[in-house]
Amino acid sequence: MPIKGISDKRRIPRDGKIKLGTKKVSQRTGKEYPVQTDYLVVPDPIKELYGERPKEIDIMFASDDEEQIFPQYYKCYGATGLKCKGDGITAMVMAQGELIHKDCTPEDERCRKEGCKPVATLKVLLPKIPGFGVWEINTSSWNSIVNLNSCIETIKTMTNGRISFIPLKLKYEPHTGQIYDKKTDKHIKKEVYVLSITVDETIESFYKRYRLPSPEEIPELAHMLEVNKKFQMMLESKNKVEKPDACAECGNEIVSTERSTADQLIDYSVKHYGCELCEACLMKRYQGENGGAAQ
């Protein structure tokens, strides 16, 4: 028997992480600080295929569910790991071993000081790298998050909601954006590198390859739709005739005794569509029209 709450859970194992920067040591303080690179920081298995400093790699997604392939939350980390996670309205906090809900206030000064920031995790498959697990890429870049959401939505629009197991390209490209400078308390223009998703073919060929075909392009479906259309027209015609409770021939109440065969009833109904008769009158007409007793 399955275990409720466990047996219904699914997840693909993580093969590793791809980073968007490295850490350097400050000569003044001796502490490490993050530095963005202009290439994807990848482990050795990926370097063997794409080189030391790749800016573009082949990817796929393992699901069409955006929560599984690109979850995005405000997050705050502490010495022991994740302390708080929220969506800007509601947050989940671990307090005394219990998970509690509270208002999410990322703009609050205390939250900012504790390091609360948006964190999005892109989870991709690398089809040209051995292994079946996902590779994770974390980003807090506003431009990267907007780019990736827009690319995913555009692709799913062209494929009627599908994005799983479609060959795609992940790019890491320069972008001139407005960056807040804490020292001057102003926004300045600066070149940064951002993530985006594209395809290795024209939009026209991609759309033709992955869109759903129209009914007219599937002979079996086109035939079924034509039959259904005719049947609907028959139903509409039938509904326009008020169905009587009494036989149109003798006036008796129409009650089926199921003595007639299916073939007899169908044959008669085709010839006298819309004329309601009791079974006795129906059989009389059937016998008269067929020159004798019913078979």
Short mmCIF file of C-alpha atoms in Angstrom, two decimals:
data_model
loop_
_atom_site.label_atom_id
_atom_site.label_comp_id
_atom_site.label_asym_id
_atom_site.label_seq_id
_atom_site.Cartn_x
_atom_site.Cartn_y
_atom_site.Cartn_z
CA MET A 1 0.00 0.00 0.00
CA PRO A 2 1.28 3.53 -0.74
CA ILE A 3 2.26 5.80 2.13
CA LYS A 4 0.17 8.97 2.15
CA GLY A 5 2.31 12.08 1.92
CA ILE A 6 5.39 10.16 0.73
CA SER A 7 4.51 7.69 -2.02
CA ASP A 8 2.79 10.40 -4.08
CA LYS A 9 5.83 12.71 -4.06
CA ARG A 10 8.14 12.90 -7.08
CA ARG A 11 11.43 14.67 -7.71
CA ILE A 12 14.38 14.31 -10.04
CA PRO A 13 17.78 14.13 -8.29
CA ARG A 14 20.11 17.09 -8.60
CA ASP A 15 23.29 16.49 -10.59
CA GLY A 16 24.92 19.77 -9.68
CA LYS A 17 24.91 23.56 -9.83
CA ILE A 18 25.87 26.09 -12.47
CA LYS A 19 26.98 29.43 -11.06
CA LEU A 20 26.94 32.96 -12.44
CA GLY A 21 29.99 34.23 -10.61
CA THR A 22 32.92 33.48 -8.34
CA LYS A 23 34.18 34.72 -4.98
CA LYS A 24 37.17 36.94 -4.39
CA VAL A 25 38.95 37.86 -1.18
CA SER A 26 39.01 41.50 -0.14
CA GLN A 27 42.57 42.72 0.43
CA ARG A 28 41.27 45.21 2.97
CA THR A 29 39.05 42.99 5.11
CA GLY A 30 40.19 39.52 4.13
CA LYS A 31 36.59 38.45 3.60
CA GLU A 32 35.15 36.82 0.52
CA TYR A 33 32.70 38.69 -1.69
CA PRO A 34 30.81 37.59 -4.83
CA VAL A 35 31.87 38.78 -8.28
CA GLN A 36 29.76 38.29 -11.39
CA THR A 37 31.48 36.64 -14.34
CA ASP A 38 30.76 37.05 -18.05
CA TYR A 39 30.48 33.29 -18.48
CA LEU A 40 28.76 30.35 -16.83
CA VAL A 41 30.81 28.79 -14.05
CA VAL A 42 30.41 25.07 -14.69
CA PRO A 43 31.93 21.84 -13.31
CA ASP A 44 34.34 19.63 -15.25
CA PRO A 45 31.79 17.37 -17.04
CA ILE A 46 30.28 20.46 -18.68
CA LYS A 47 33.67 22.04 -19.41
CA GLU A 48 34.68 18.96 -21.38
CA LEU A 49 31.88 19.65 -23.87
CA TYR A 50 31.45 23.43 -23.82
CA GLY A 51 34.90 24.68 -22.81
CA GLU A 52 36.24 26.50 -19.75
CA ARG A 53 34.01 29.56 -20.04
CA PRO A 54 30.76 28.74 -21.83
CA LYS A 55 28.19 31.43 -22.50
CA GLU A 56 25.63 29.13 -24.08
CA ILE A 57 24.58 25.54 -23.30
CA ASP A 58 21.93 23.10 -24.50
CA ILE A 59 19.08 22.52 -22.06
CA MET A 60 15.69 20.86 -21.65
CA PHE A 61 13.04 21.04 -18.96
CA ALA A 62 11.70 17.93 -17.23
CA SER A 63 8.21 19.34 -16.65
CA ASP A 64 5.65 21.80 -17.97
CA ASP A 65 4.94 23.00 -14.41
CA GLU A 66 6.68 26.35 -13.90
CA GLU A 67 6.80 25.83 -10.14
CA GLN A 68 8.95 22.76 -10.74
CA ILE A 69 11.25 24.21 -13.40
CA PHE A 70 11.61 27.84 -12.23
CA PRO A 71 10.43 28.47 -8.63
CA GLN A 72 10.78 32.09 -7.45
CA TYR A 73 10.56 33.37 -3.88
CA TYR A 74 11.87 35.98 -1.51
CA LYS A 75 14.41 34.12 0.62
CA CYS A 76 16.46 34.85 3.69
CA TYR A 77 19.35 32.61 4.74
CA GLY A 78 21.11 32.25 8.08
CA ALA A 79 24.02 30.26 9.44
CA THR A 80 21.97 27.05 9.46
CA GLY A 81 20.37 27.52 6.05
CA LEU A 82 17.05 28.90 4.83
CA LYS A 83 15.29 30.95 7.51
CA CYS A 84 12.33 32.41 5.62
CA LYS A 85 10.62 32.02 2.26
CA GLY A 86 7.76 34.12 0.89
CA ASP A 87 5.99 35.40 -2.20
CA GLY A 88 5.74 39.06 -1.18
CA ILE A 89 2.42 38.55 0.64
CA THR A 90 2.76 35.44 2.81
CA ALA A 91 5.97 33.95 4.18
CA MET A 92 6.88 30.65 5.84
CA VAL A 93 9.31 30.81 8.75
CA MET A 94 10.90 28.02 10.76
CA ALA A 95 10.49 28.89 14.45
CA GLN A 96 11.33 26.47 17.28
CA GLY A 97 11.17 23.51 14.95
CA GLU A 98 7.77 24.44 13.52
CA LEU A 99 6.83 25.99 10.20
CA ILE A 100 4.65 29.05 10.74
CA HIS A 101 3.02 31.52 8.35
CA LYS A 102 3.40 35.28 8.64
CA ASP A 103 3.15 38.41 6.51
CA CYS A 104 5.93 38.71 3.95
CA THR A 105 7.55 42.16 4.16
CA PRO A 106 10.63 42.16 1.90
CA GLU A 107 10.81 45.98 1.90
CA ASP A 108 11.05 46.10 5.69
CA GLU A 109 14.40 47.44 6.89
CA ARG A 110 14.96 44.50 9.23
CA CYS A 111 14.35 42.00 6.43
CA ARG A 112 16.77 43.84 4.17
CA LYS A 113 19.49 43.81 6.81
CA GLU A 114 19.02 40.08 7.32
CA GLY A 115 19.56 39.55 3.59
CA CYS A 116 16.04 38.96 2.28
CA LYS A 117 16.06 39.07 -1.51
CA PRO A 118 14.34 37.50 -4.53
CA VAL A 119 15.87 34.16 -5.49
CA ALA A 120 14.83 32.21 -8.58
CA THR A 121 16.13 28.72 -9.32
CA LEU A 122 16.23 27.51 -12.90
CA LYS A 123 16.16 23.69 -12.99
CA VAL A 124 17.31 22.23 -16.29
CA LEU A 125 18.34 18.97 -17.88
CA LEU A 126 21.55 18.93 -19.92
CA PRO A 127 20.74 16.47 -22.74
CA LYS A 128 24.34 16.30 -24.01
CA ILE A 129 25.85 15.60 -20.58
CA PRO A 130 25.70 12.06 -19.10
CA GLY A 131 23.19 11.67 -16.30
CA PHE A 132 19.48 12.07 -15.67
CA GLY A 133 19.44 14.67 -12.90
CA VAL A 134 18.70 18.39 -13.01
CA TRP A 135 21.21 21.21 -12.85
CA GLU A 136 20.27 24.25 -10.79
CA ILE A 137 21.10 27.89 -11.50
CA ASN A 138 20.23 30.47 -8.84
CA THR A 139 19.75 34.12 -9.74
CA SER A 140 18.56 37.23 -7.95
CA SER A 141 18.81 39.39 -11.07
CA TRP A 142 15.57 41.21 -11.86
CA ASN A 143 16.46 41.19 -15.56
CA SER A 144 17.25 37.47 -15.62
CA ILE A 145 14.03 36.55 -13.81
CA VAL A 146 11.92 38.66 -16.17
CA ASN A 147 13.80 37.34 -19.22
CA LEU A 148 13.35 33.69 -18.25
CA ASN A 149 9.68 34.07 -17.34
CA SER A 150 9.03 35.82 -20.65
CA CYS A 151 10.91 33.18 -22.67
CA ILE A 152 9.10 30.30 -20.94
CA GLU A 153 5.71 31.92 -21.49
CA THR A 154 6.46 32.63 -25.17
CA ILE A 155 7.54 29.06 -25.85
CA LYS A 156 4.48 27.62 -24.07
CA THR A 157 2.24 29.94 -26.08
CA MET A 158 3.64 28.54 -29.33
CA THR A 159 3.38 24.91 -28.16
CA ASN A 160 -0.04 25.10 -26.48
CA GLY A 161 1.41 24.85 -22.97
CA ARG A 162 4.25 22.41 -23.51
CA ILE A 163 7.90 23.10 -22.73
CA SER A 164 9.11 19.75 -21.36
CA PHE A 165 11.77 17.85 -23.32
CA ILE A 166 12.00 20.45 -26.08
CA PRO A 167 15.63 21.21 -27.12
CA LEU A 168 16.46 24.78 -26.05
CA LYS A 169 19.50 27.03 -25.62
CA LEU A 170 20.38 28.82 -22.38
CA LYS A 171 22.37 32.00 -23.01
CA TYR A 172 24.34 34.28 -20.71
CA GLU A 173 24.60 37.64 -22.45
CA PRO A 174 25.56 41.26 -21.68
CA HIS A 175 22.81 43.74 -20.85
CA THR A 176 23.03 47.42 -19.98
CA GLY A 177 20.79 48.06 -17.01
CA GLN A 178 20.10 50.49 -14.20
CA ILE A 179 21.96 49.37 -11.07
CA TYR A 180 21.51 50.86 -7.60
CA ASP A 181 24.80 52.13 -6.18
CA LYS A 182 24.80 52.06 -2.37
CA LYS A 183 27.77 54.42 -2.13
CA THR A 184 26.14 57.25 -4.08
CA ASP A 185 22.52 56.23 -3.32
CA LYS A 186 21.79 56.57 -7.04
CA HIS A 187 20.94 54.35 -9.98
CA ILE A 188 23.74 54.14 -12.53
CA LYS A 189 24.07 52.49 -15.93
CA LYS A 190 26.16 49.36 -15.85
CA GLU A 191 26.76 46.38 -18.10
CA VAL A 192 25.66 43.16 -16.45
CA TYR A 193 25.17 39.62 -17.70
CA VAL A 194 21.70 38.11 -17.76
CA LEU A 195 20.13 34.76 -18.60
CA SER A 196 17.75 34.09 -21.46
CA ILE A 197 16.37 31.10 -23.37
CA THR A 198 16.27 30.72 -27.13
CA VAL A 199 16.01 28.06 -29.83
CA ASP A 200 18.55 26.95 -32.42
CA GLU A 201 16.23 27.50 -35.39
CA THR A 202 13.89 30.10 -36.82
CA ILE A 203 10.65 30.90 -35.04
CA GLU A 204 8.76 29.71 -38.12
CA SER A 205 10.35 26.25 -38.17
CA PHE A 206 10.11 25.91 -34.37
CA TYR A 207 6.40 26.77 -34.42
CA LYS A 208 5.70 24.28 -37.21
CA ARG A 209 7.61 21.57 -35.37
CA TYR A 210 6.04 21.91 -31.92
CA ARG A 211 2.60 23.45 -32.38
CA LEU A 212 -0.50 21.26 -32.16
CA PRO A 213 -1.76 20.31 -35.65
CA SER A 214 -5.16 21.61 -36.69
CA PRO A 215 -8.01 19.06 -36.97
CA GLU A 216 -7.90 19.37 -40.77
CA GLU A 217 -4.30 18.07 -40.71
CA ILE A 218 -5.33 14.80 -39.01
CA PRO A 219 -7.57 12.76 -41.39
CA GLU A 220 -9.02 10.54 -38.65
CA LEU A 221 -9.88 13.50 -36.44
CA ALA A 222 -11.29 15.50 -39.36
CA HIS A 223 -13.62 12.59 -40.21
CA MET A 224 -14.74 12.28 -36.59
CA LEU A 225 -15.47 16.00 -36.40
CA GLU A 226 -17.51 15.84 -39.62
CA VAL A 227 -19.57 12.92 -38.29
CA ASN A 228 -20.07 14.73 -35.00
CA LYS A 229 -21.18 17.87 -36.85
CA LYS A 230 -23.83 15.93 -38.77
CA PHE A 231 -24.99 14.23 -35.59
CA GLN A 232 -25.33 17.59 -33.83
CA MET A 233 -27.41 18.89 -36.73
CA MET A 234 -29.72 15.88 -36.36
CA LEU A 235 -30.07 16.53 -32.64
CA GLU A 236 -30.86 20.19 -33.22
CA SER A 237 -33.50 19.20 -35.79
CA LYS A 238 -34.95 16.63 -33.40
CA ASN A 239 -35.09 19.11 -30.55
CA LYS A 240 -37.21 21.45 -32.65
CA VAL A 241 -40.03 18.85 -32.69
CA GLU A 242 -41.92 18.58 -29.41
CA LYS A 243 -41.89 14.94 -28.38
CA PRO A 244 -45.50 13.73 -27.76
CA ASP A 245 -46.48 11.39 -24.95
CA ALA A 246 -49.18 9.68 -27.07
CA CYS A 247 -48.99 7.69 -30.29
CA ALA A 248 -49.68 9.76 -33.39
CA GLU A 249 -51.62 6.82 -34.91
CA CYS A 250 -53.90 5.43 -32.15
CA GLY A 251 -53.55 7.95 -29.35
CA ASN A 252 -52.39 5.40 -26.78
CA GLU A 253 -49.54 6.17 -24.40
CA ILE A 254 -46.16 5.31 -25.88
CA VAL A 255 -44.67 2.46 -23.82
CA SER A 256 -41.81 0.32 -25.10
CA THR A 257 -42.05 -3.45 -24.49
CA GLU A 258 -38.73 -4.00 -26.30
CA ARG A 259 -40.25 -6.70 -28.57
CA SER A 260 -38.96 -4.96 -31.69
CA THR A 261 -35.46 -5.75 -32.82
CA ALA A 262 -32.88 -3.00 -32.91
CA ASP A 263 -32.57 -3.30 -36.71
CA GLN A 264 -36.35 -2.89 -37.14
CA LEU A 265 -36.49 0.21 -34.96
CA ILE A 266 -33.48 1.79 -36.66
CA ASP A 267 -34.78 1.01 -40.14
CA TYR A 268 -38.16 2.54 -39.35
CA SER A 269 -36.75 5.58 -37.56
CA VAL A 270 -34.69 6.48 -40.62
CA LYS A 271 -37.78 6.44 -42.86
CA HIS A 272 -40.17 8.15 -40.42
CA TYR A 273 -37.89 10.46 -38.45
CA GLY A 274 -39.87 12.75 -36.10
CA CYS A 275 -43.11 10.67 -36.16
CA GLU A 276 -43.83 9.20 -32.70
CA LEU A 277 -45.70 5.88 -32.65
CA CYS A 278 -46.39 3.26 -30.05
CA GLU A 279 -44.67 -0.05 -30.64
CA ALA A 280 -47.82 -1.80 -31.92
CA CYS A 281 -48.46 0.85 -34.59
CA LEU A 282 -44.78 0.96 -35.42
CA MET A 283 -44.74 -2.79 -36.10
CA LYS A 284 -47.92 -2.57 -38.21
CA ARG A 285 -46.34 0.07 -40.43
CA TYR A 286 -43.07 -1.83 -40.57
CA GLN A 287 -44.83 -5.04 -41.64
CA GLY A 288 -46.94 -3.19 -44.19
CA GLU A 289 -43.97 -1.44 -45.71
CA ASN A 290 -41.95 -4.68 -45.83
CA GLY A 291 -44.75 -6.82 -47.32
CA GLY A 292 -45.42 -9.22 -44.48
CA ALA A 293 -44.63 -10.24 -40.94
CA ALA A 294 -41.56 -9.07 -39.14
CA GLN A 295 -38.57 -11.33 -39.32
#
